[in-house]
Coordinates of C-alpha atoms in Angstrom, one line a residue:
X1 CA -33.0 54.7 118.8
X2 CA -35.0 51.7 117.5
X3 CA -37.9 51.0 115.8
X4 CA -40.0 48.3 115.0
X5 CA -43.3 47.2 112.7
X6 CA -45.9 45.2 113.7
X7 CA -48.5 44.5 110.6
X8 CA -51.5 43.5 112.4
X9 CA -53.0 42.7 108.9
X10 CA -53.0 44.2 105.5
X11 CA -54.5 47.5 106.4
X12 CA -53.7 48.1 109.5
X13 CA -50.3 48.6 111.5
X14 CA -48.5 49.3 115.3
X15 CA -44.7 51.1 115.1
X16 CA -43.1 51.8 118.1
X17 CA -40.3 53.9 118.5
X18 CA -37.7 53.6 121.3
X19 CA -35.6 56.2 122.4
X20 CA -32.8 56.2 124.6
X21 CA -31.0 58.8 126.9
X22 CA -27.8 59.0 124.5
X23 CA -30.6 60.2 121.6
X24 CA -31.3 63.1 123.0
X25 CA -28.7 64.2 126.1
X26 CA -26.1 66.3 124.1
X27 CA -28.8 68.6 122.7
X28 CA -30.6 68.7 125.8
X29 CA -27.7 70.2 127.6
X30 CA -26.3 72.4 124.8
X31 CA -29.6 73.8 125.0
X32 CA -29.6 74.6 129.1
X33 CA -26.3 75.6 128.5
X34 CA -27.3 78.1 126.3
X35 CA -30.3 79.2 128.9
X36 CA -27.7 79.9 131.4
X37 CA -25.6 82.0 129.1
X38 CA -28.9 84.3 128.8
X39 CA -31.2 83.6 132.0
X40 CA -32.2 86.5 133.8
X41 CA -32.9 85.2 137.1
X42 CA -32.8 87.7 140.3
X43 CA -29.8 87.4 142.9
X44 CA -26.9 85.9 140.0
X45 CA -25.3 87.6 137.5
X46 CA -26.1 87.4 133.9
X47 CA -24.5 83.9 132.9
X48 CA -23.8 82.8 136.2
X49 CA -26.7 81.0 137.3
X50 CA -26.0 77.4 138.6
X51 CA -26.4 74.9 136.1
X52 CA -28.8 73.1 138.9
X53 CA -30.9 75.7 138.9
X54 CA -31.1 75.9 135.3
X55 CA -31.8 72.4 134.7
X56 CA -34.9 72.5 137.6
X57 CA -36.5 75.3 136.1
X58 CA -36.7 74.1 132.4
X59 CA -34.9 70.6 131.6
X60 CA -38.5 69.2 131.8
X61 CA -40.0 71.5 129.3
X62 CA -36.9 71.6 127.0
X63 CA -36.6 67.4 127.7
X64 CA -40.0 67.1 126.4
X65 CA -39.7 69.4 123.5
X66 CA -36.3 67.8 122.2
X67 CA -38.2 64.3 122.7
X68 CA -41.0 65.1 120.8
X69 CA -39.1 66.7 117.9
X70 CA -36.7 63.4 117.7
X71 CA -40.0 61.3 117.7
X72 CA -41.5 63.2 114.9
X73 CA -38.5 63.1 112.6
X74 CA -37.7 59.7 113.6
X75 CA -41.3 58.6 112.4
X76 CA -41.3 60.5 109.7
X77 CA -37.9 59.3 108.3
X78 CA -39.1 56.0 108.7
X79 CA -42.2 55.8 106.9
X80 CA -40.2 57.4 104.1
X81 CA -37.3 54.9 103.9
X82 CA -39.8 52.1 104.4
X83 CA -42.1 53.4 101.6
X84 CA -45.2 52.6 104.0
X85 CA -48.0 54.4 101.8
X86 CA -50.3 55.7 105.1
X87 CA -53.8 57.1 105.0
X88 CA -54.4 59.7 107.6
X89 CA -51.7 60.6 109.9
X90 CA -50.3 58.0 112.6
X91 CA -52.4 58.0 115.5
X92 CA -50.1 57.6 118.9
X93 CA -51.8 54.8 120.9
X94 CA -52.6 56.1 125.0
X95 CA -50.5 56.0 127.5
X96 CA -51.7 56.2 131.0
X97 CA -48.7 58.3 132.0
X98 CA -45.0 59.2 130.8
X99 CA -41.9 58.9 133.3
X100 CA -40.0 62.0 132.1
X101 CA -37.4 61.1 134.8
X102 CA -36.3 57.4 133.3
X103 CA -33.2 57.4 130.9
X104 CA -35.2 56.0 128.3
X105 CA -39.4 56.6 126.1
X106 CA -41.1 54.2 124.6
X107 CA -43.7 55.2 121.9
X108 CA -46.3 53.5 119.6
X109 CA -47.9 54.6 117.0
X110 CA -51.3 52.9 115.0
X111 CA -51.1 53.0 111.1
X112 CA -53.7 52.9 108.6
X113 CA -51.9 51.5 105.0
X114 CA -53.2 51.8 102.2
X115 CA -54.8 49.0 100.3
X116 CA -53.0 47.0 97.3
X117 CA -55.4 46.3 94.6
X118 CA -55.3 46.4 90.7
X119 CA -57.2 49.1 88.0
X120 CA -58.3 47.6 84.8
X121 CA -59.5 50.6 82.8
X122 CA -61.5 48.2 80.1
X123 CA -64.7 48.1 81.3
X124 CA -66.4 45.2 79.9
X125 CA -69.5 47.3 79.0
X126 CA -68.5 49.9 76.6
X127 CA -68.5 53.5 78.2
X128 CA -70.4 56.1 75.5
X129 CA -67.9 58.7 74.3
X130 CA -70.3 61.4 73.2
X131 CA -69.1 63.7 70.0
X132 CA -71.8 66.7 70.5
X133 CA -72.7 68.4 66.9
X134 CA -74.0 71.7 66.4
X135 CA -77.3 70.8 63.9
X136 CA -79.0 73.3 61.4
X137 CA -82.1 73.9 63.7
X138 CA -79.9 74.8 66.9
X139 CA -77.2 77.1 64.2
X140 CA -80.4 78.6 63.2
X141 CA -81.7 79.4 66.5
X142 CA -78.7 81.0 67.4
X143 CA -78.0 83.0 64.2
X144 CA -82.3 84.7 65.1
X145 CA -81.2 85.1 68.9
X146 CA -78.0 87.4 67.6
X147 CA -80.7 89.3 65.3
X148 CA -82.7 90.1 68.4
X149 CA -80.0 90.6 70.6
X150 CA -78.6 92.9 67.7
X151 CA -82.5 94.5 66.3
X152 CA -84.1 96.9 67.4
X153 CA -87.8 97.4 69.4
X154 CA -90.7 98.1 68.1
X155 CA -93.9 99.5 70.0
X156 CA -97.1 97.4 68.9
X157 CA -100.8 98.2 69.8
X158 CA -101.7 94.8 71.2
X159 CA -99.9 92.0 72.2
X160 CA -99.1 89.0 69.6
X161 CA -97.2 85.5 69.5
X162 CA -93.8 87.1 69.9
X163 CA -94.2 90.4 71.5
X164 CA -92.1 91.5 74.3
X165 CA -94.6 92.5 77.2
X166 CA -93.3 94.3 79.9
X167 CA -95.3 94.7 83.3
X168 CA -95.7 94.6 86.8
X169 CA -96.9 90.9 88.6
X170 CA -98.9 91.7 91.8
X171 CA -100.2 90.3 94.6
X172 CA -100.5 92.3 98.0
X173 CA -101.2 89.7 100.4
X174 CA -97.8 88.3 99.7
X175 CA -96.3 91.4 99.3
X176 CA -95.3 90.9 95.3
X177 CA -94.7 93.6 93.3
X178 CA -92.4 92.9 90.6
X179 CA -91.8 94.6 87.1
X180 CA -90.3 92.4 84.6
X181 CA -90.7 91.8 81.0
X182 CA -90.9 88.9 79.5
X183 CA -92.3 86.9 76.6
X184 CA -94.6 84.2 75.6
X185 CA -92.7 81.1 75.2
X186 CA -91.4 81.1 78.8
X187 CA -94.9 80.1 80.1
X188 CA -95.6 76.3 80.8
X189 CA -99.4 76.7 78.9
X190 CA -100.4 77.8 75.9
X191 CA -104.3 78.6 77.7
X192 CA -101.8 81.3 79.8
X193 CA -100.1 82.8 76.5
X194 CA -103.8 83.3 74.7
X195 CA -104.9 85.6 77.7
X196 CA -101.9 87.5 76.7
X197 CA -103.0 87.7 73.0
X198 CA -104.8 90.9 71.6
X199 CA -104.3 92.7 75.4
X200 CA -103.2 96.3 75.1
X201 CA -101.2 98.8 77.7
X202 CA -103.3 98.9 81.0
X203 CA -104.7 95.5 80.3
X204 CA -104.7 93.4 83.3
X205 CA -104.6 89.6 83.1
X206 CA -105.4 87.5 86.4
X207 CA -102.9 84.3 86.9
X208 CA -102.3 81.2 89.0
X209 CA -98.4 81.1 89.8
X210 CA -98.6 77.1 90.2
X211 CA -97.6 75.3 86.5
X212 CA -97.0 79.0 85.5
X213 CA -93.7 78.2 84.6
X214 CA -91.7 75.2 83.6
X215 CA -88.9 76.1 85.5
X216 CA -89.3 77.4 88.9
X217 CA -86.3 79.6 88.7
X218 CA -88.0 81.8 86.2
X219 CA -91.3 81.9 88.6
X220 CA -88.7 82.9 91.1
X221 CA -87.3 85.4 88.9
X222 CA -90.9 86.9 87.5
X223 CA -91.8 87.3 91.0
X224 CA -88.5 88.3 92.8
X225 CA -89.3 86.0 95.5
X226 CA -86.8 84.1 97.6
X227 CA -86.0 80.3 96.1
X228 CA -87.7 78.8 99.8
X229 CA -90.6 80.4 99.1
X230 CA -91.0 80.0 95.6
X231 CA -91.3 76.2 95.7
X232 CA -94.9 75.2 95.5
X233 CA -96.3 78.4 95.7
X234 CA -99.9 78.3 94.3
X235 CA -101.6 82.1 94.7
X236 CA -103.2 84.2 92.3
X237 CA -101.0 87.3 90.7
X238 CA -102.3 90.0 88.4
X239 CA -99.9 91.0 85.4
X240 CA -100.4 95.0 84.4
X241 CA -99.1 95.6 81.1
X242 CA -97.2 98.7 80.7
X243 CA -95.3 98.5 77.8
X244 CA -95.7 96.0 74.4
X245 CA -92.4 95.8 72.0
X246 CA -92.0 93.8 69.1
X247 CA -88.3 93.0 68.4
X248 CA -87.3 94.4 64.8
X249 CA -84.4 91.2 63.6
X250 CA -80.9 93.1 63.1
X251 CA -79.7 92.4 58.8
X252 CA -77.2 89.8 58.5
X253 CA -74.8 92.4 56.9
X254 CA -71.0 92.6 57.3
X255 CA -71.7 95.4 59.8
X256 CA -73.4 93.1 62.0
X257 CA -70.5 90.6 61.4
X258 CA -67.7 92.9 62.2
X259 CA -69.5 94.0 65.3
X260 CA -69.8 89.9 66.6
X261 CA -66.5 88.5 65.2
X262 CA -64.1 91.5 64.3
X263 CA -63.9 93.3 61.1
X264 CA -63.7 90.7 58.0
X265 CA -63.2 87.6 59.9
X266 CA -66.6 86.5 58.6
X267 CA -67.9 87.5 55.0
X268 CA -71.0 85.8 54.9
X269 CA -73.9 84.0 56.0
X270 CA -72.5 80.7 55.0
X271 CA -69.2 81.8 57.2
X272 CA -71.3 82.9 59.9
X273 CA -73.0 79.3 60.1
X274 CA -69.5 77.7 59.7
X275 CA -68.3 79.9 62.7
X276 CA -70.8 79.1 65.1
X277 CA -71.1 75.8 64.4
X278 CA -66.8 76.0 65.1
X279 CA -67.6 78.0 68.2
X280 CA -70.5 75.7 69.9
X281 CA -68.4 72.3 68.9
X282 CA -65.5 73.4 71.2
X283 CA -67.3 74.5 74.0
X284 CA -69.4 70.9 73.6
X285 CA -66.5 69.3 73.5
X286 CA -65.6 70.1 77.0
X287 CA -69.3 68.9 78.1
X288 CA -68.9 65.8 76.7
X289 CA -64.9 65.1 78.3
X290 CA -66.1 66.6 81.2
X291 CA -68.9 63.9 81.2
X292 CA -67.0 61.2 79.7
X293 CA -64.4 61.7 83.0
X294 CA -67.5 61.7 85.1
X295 CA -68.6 58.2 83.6
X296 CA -65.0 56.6 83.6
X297 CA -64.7 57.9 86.9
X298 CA -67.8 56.3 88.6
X299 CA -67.1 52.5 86.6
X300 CA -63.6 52.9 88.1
X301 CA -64.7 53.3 91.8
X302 CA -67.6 50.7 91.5
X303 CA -65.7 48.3 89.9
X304 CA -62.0 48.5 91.5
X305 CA -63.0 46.6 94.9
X306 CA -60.2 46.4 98.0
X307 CA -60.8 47.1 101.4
X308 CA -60.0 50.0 103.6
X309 CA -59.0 50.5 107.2
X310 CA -62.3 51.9 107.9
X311 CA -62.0 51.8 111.7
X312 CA -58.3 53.5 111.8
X313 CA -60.0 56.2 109.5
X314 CA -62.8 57.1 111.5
X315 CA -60.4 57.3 114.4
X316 CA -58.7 59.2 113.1
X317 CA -61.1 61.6 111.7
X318 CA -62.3 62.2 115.4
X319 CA -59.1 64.8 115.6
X320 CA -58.0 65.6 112.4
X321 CA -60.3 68.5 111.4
X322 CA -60.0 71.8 112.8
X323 CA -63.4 70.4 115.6
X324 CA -63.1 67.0 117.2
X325 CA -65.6 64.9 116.3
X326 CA -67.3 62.1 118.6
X327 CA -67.5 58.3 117.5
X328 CA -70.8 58.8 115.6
X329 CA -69.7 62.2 113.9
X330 CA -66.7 60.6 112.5
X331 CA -68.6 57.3 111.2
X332 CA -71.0 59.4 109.6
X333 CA -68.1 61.7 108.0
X334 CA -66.0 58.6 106.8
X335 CA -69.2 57.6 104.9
X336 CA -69.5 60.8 103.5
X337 CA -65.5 61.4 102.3
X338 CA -65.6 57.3 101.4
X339 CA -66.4 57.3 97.6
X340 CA -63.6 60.2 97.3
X341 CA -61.2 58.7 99.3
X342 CA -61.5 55.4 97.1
X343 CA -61.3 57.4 94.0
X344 CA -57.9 59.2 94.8
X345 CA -56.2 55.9 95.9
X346 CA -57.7 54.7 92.1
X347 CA -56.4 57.9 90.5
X348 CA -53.0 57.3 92.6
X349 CA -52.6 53.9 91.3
X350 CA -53.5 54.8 87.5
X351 CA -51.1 58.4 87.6
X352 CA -48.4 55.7 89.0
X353 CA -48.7 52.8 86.5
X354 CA -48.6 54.8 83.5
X355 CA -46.2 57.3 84.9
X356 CA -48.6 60.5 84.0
X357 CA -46.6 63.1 84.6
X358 CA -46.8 67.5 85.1
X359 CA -43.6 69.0 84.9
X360 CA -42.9 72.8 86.3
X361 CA -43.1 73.4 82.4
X362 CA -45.8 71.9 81.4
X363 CA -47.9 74.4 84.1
X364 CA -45.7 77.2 82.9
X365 CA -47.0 76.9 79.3
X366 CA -50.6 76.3 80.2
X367 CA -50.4 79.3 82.3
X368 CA -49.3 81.6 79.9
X369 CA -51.7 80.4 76.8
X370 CA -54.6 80.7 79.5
X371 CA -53.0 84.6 80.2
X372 CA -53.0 85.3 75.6
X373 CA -56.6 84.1 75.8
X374 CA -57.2 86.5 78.9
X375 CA -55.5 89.1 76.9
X376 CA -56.9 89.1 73.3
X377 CA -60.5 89.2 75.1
X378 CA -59.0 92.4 75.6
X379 CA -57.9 93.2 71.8
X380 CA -54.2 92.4 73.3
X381 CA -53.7 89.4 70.6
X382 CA -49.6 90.1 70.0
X383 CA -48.3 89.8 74.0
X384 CA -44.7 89.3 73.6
X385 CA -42.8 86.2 75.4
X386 CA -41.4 88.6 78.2
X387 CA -44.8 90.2 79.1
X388 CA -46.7 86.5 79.5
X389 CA -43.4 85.1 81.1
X390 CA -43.7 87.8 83.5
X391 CA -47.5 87.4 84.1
X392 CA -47.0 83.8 84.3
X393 CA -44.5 83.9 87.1
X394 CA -46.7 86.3 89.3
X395 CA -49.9 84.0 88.5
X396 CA -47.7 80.7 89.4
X397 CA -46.2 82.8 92.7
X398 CA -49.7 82.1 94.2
X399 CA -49.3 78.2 95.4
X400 CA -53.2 77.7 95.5
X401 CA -53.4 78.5 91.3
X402 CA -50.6 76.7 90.7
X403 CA -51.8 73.9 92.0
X404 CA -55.3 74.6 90.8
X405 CA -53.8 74.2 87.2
X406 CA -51.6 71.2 88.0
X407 CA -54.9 69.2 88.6
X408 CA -56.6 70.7 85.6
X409 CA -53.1 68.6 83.3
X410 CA -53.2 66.0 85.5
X411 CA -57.2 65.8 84.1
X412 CA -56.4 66.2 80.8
X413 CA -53.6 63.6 80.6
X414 CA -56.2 61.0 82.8
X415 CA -58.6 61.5 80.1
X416 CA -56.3 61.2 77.4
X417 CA -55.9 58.0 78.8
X418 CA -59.0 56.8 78.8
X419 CA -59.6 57.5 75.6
X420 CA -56.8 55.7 74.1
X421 CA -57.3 52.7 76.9
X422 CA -60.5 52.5 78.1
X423 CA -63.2 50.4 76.6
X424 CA -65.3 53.3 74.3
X425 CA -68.0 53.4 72.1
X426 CA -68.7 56.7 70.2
X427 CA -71.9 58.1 69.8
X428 CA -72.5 61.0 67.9
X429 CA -75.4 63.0 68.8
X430 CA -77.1 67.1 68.8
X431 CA -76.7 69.1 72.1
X432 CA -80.5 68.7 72.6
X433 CA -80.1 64.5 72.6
X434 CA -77.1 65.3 74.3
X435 CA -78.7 66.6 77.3
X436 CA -81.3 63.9 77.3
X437 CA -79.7 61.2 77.8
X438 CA -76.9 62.1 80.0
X439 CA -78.7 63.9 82.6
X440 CA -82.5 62.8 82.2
X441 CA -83.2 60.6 85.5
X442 CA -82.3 57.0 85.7

């Protein structure tokens, strides 16, 4: 057997693979010889059929079969050895027909290589590193929502600032007919909350459903329409009080402490503060990484520029999925998956220069503190080592999660990374500033 390379340029490459009678003869006739052992064929005894006959009825298939596993493993053994890093799969170039009956096959093969380039992870415009805090006004917010969650409901006469009004919306042209209850904030107007002001039980207020709400989720929700439909919806609804509430704010006692955080674990409304502050900081902490990865993620793929062997990729994509695709079908799929595509070559290159690393330990571990959290959601806060080794090894048995939590290390470590190389500026800022200026619009 022989093969050859031919680099037609950086990205793009032809192998052909030779194969010769001597390659695949012996196990060729090893395996006929075997079929005549077992062939059931009517008029010769079992193991006694001519070896001519044998050969006419399935050297082809068995010839072709044998050929085509060599080629594989041939190819495959090659691009290994040869360290040829290959986007896609090799493509085998046409042939108009294949002389099964010559001694010898000749095979080619297009390549698409992947592209050498460099990653420098200082940007030369600082990347913001946002450090989320929980402020007093959103610490006191939270501490009244527990009381109302916690507090009990009061009936009131008529309906005030923050009374909880429950009723029906209703409109019968368009079939709505909805009971919800809701309060007076949610609305987008405050001409909308005075109607509700001073109403009693049986009161019925006319609407308009267009700038009802802020968000058209909650107009969607008030209505229990379908989200196509809610989306510029401009009718008139009628709201027909049934019930008015006022919510009663629970004591900031150590009963209701106990009840959020466990008995003792916080003593005091100064500790309570303290803890939710604690509690929002982590799970801000994530936002901001998750954002920071986001942001370090999109400099790296605008500003790391190589080329990619865009027609052997489209190609390519023509067969590869589980439909073929036609020419256009593929072009437009390649500039779909393109971004992505240059991102994991990017994240290939910076996992390989600074040798980040997840050993078969490192997922154990994570998988067994992600079970002790599972568990003491549960009051199960002592598990011992052989119950979350055990859990562990049933979790990891499923390939899909262990991979799953393999990318979620290899994550963390990238954005370790970044934060010790990339070019960072910290900005500290409250959730509500937070949210401005990393999502609002561009």
């Amino acid at each position: 057997m022989n093969i050859t390379r031919e680099n037609r340029d950086a990205l793009n490459a032809v192998v052909k693979v030779d194969i010769a009678k001597e390659d695949y003869s012996d196990k060729v006739e090893k395996i006929l010889t075997d079929y005549r052992r077992t062939a059931n064929i009517p008029g010769f005894r079992k193991g006694h059929v001519p070896m001519g006959m044998v050969k006419k009825q399935y050297g082809k298939a068995v010839l072709v079969d044998e050929v085509n596993k060599l080629l594989q493993d041939a190819l495959n053994k090659y691009l290994t050895e040869e360290k040829l890093d290959v986007l896609g799969q090799p493509l085998p170039k046409t042939q108009d027909s294949i002389d099964w009956d010559s001694d010898g096959f000749s095979f080619e093969f297009e390549l698409g290589l992947a592209p050498e380039f460099e990653v420098e992870l200082k940007s030369k415009k600082a990347i913001t590193q946002y450090i989320i805090v929980a402020d007093s006004k959103m610490i006191d917010e939270q501490i009244e929502n527990i009381q109302k969650q916690y507090g009990k409901l009061v009936s009131q006469n008529a309906v005030e600032k923050d009374s909880e009004i429950t009723g029906t919306f209703k409109n019968e042209a368009h079939e709505i007919e909805n009971t919800i209850t809701l309060t007076l904030d949610k609305f987008k107007e405050k001409s909308v909350s005075k109607k509700f002001i001073g109403s009693k039980v049986g009161d019925i207020i006319s609407l308009e459903t267009k700038g009802l709400y802020n968000d058209d989720h909650d107009l969607m929700h008030a209505l229990k329409v379908n989200h196509d439909k809610v989306h510029g919806l401009d009718i008139p609804v009628t709201f027909t009080i049934t019930e008015i509430n006022k919510r009663e704010l629970a004591e900031l006692d150590q009963e209701l402490f106990d009840k959020l955080f466990g008995k003792d674990v916080v003593k005091s409304v100064t500790e309570l503060k303290e803890k939710i502050k604690e509690d929002a900081e982590k799970q801000f902490a994530q936002q901001a990484d998750q954002k920071l990865l986001n942001d370090v993620t999109e400099y790296l793929v605008d500003s790391t520029k190589f080329d990619l062997p865009a027609e052997f990729l489209q190609k390519w994509l023509q067969t590869a999925g589980e439909k073929p695709l036609d020419v256009d079908q593929a072009k437009e799929e390649y500039e779909k998956s393109e971004k992505s595509l240059r991102y994991q070559l990017i994240e290939g290159k910076i996992i390989t220069d600074n040798k980040v690393q997840v050993t078969i330990e490192d997922i154990k571990n994570h998988a067994k503190e992600m079970i002790k959290g599972q568990m003491a959601q549960f009051g199960q806060l002592n598990p011992t080592d052989k119950e979350l080794e055990d859990i562990a090894a049933r979790v990891l048995s499923n390939q899909e999660e262990a991979r799953r939590i393999s990318e979620q290390l290899i994550s963390q470590k990238l954005l370790k990374l970044y934060k010790e190389k990339a070019n960072l500026k910290v900005k500290e800022v409250t959730y509500e500033n937070f949210v401005k200026e990393a999502y609002s619009k561009k």
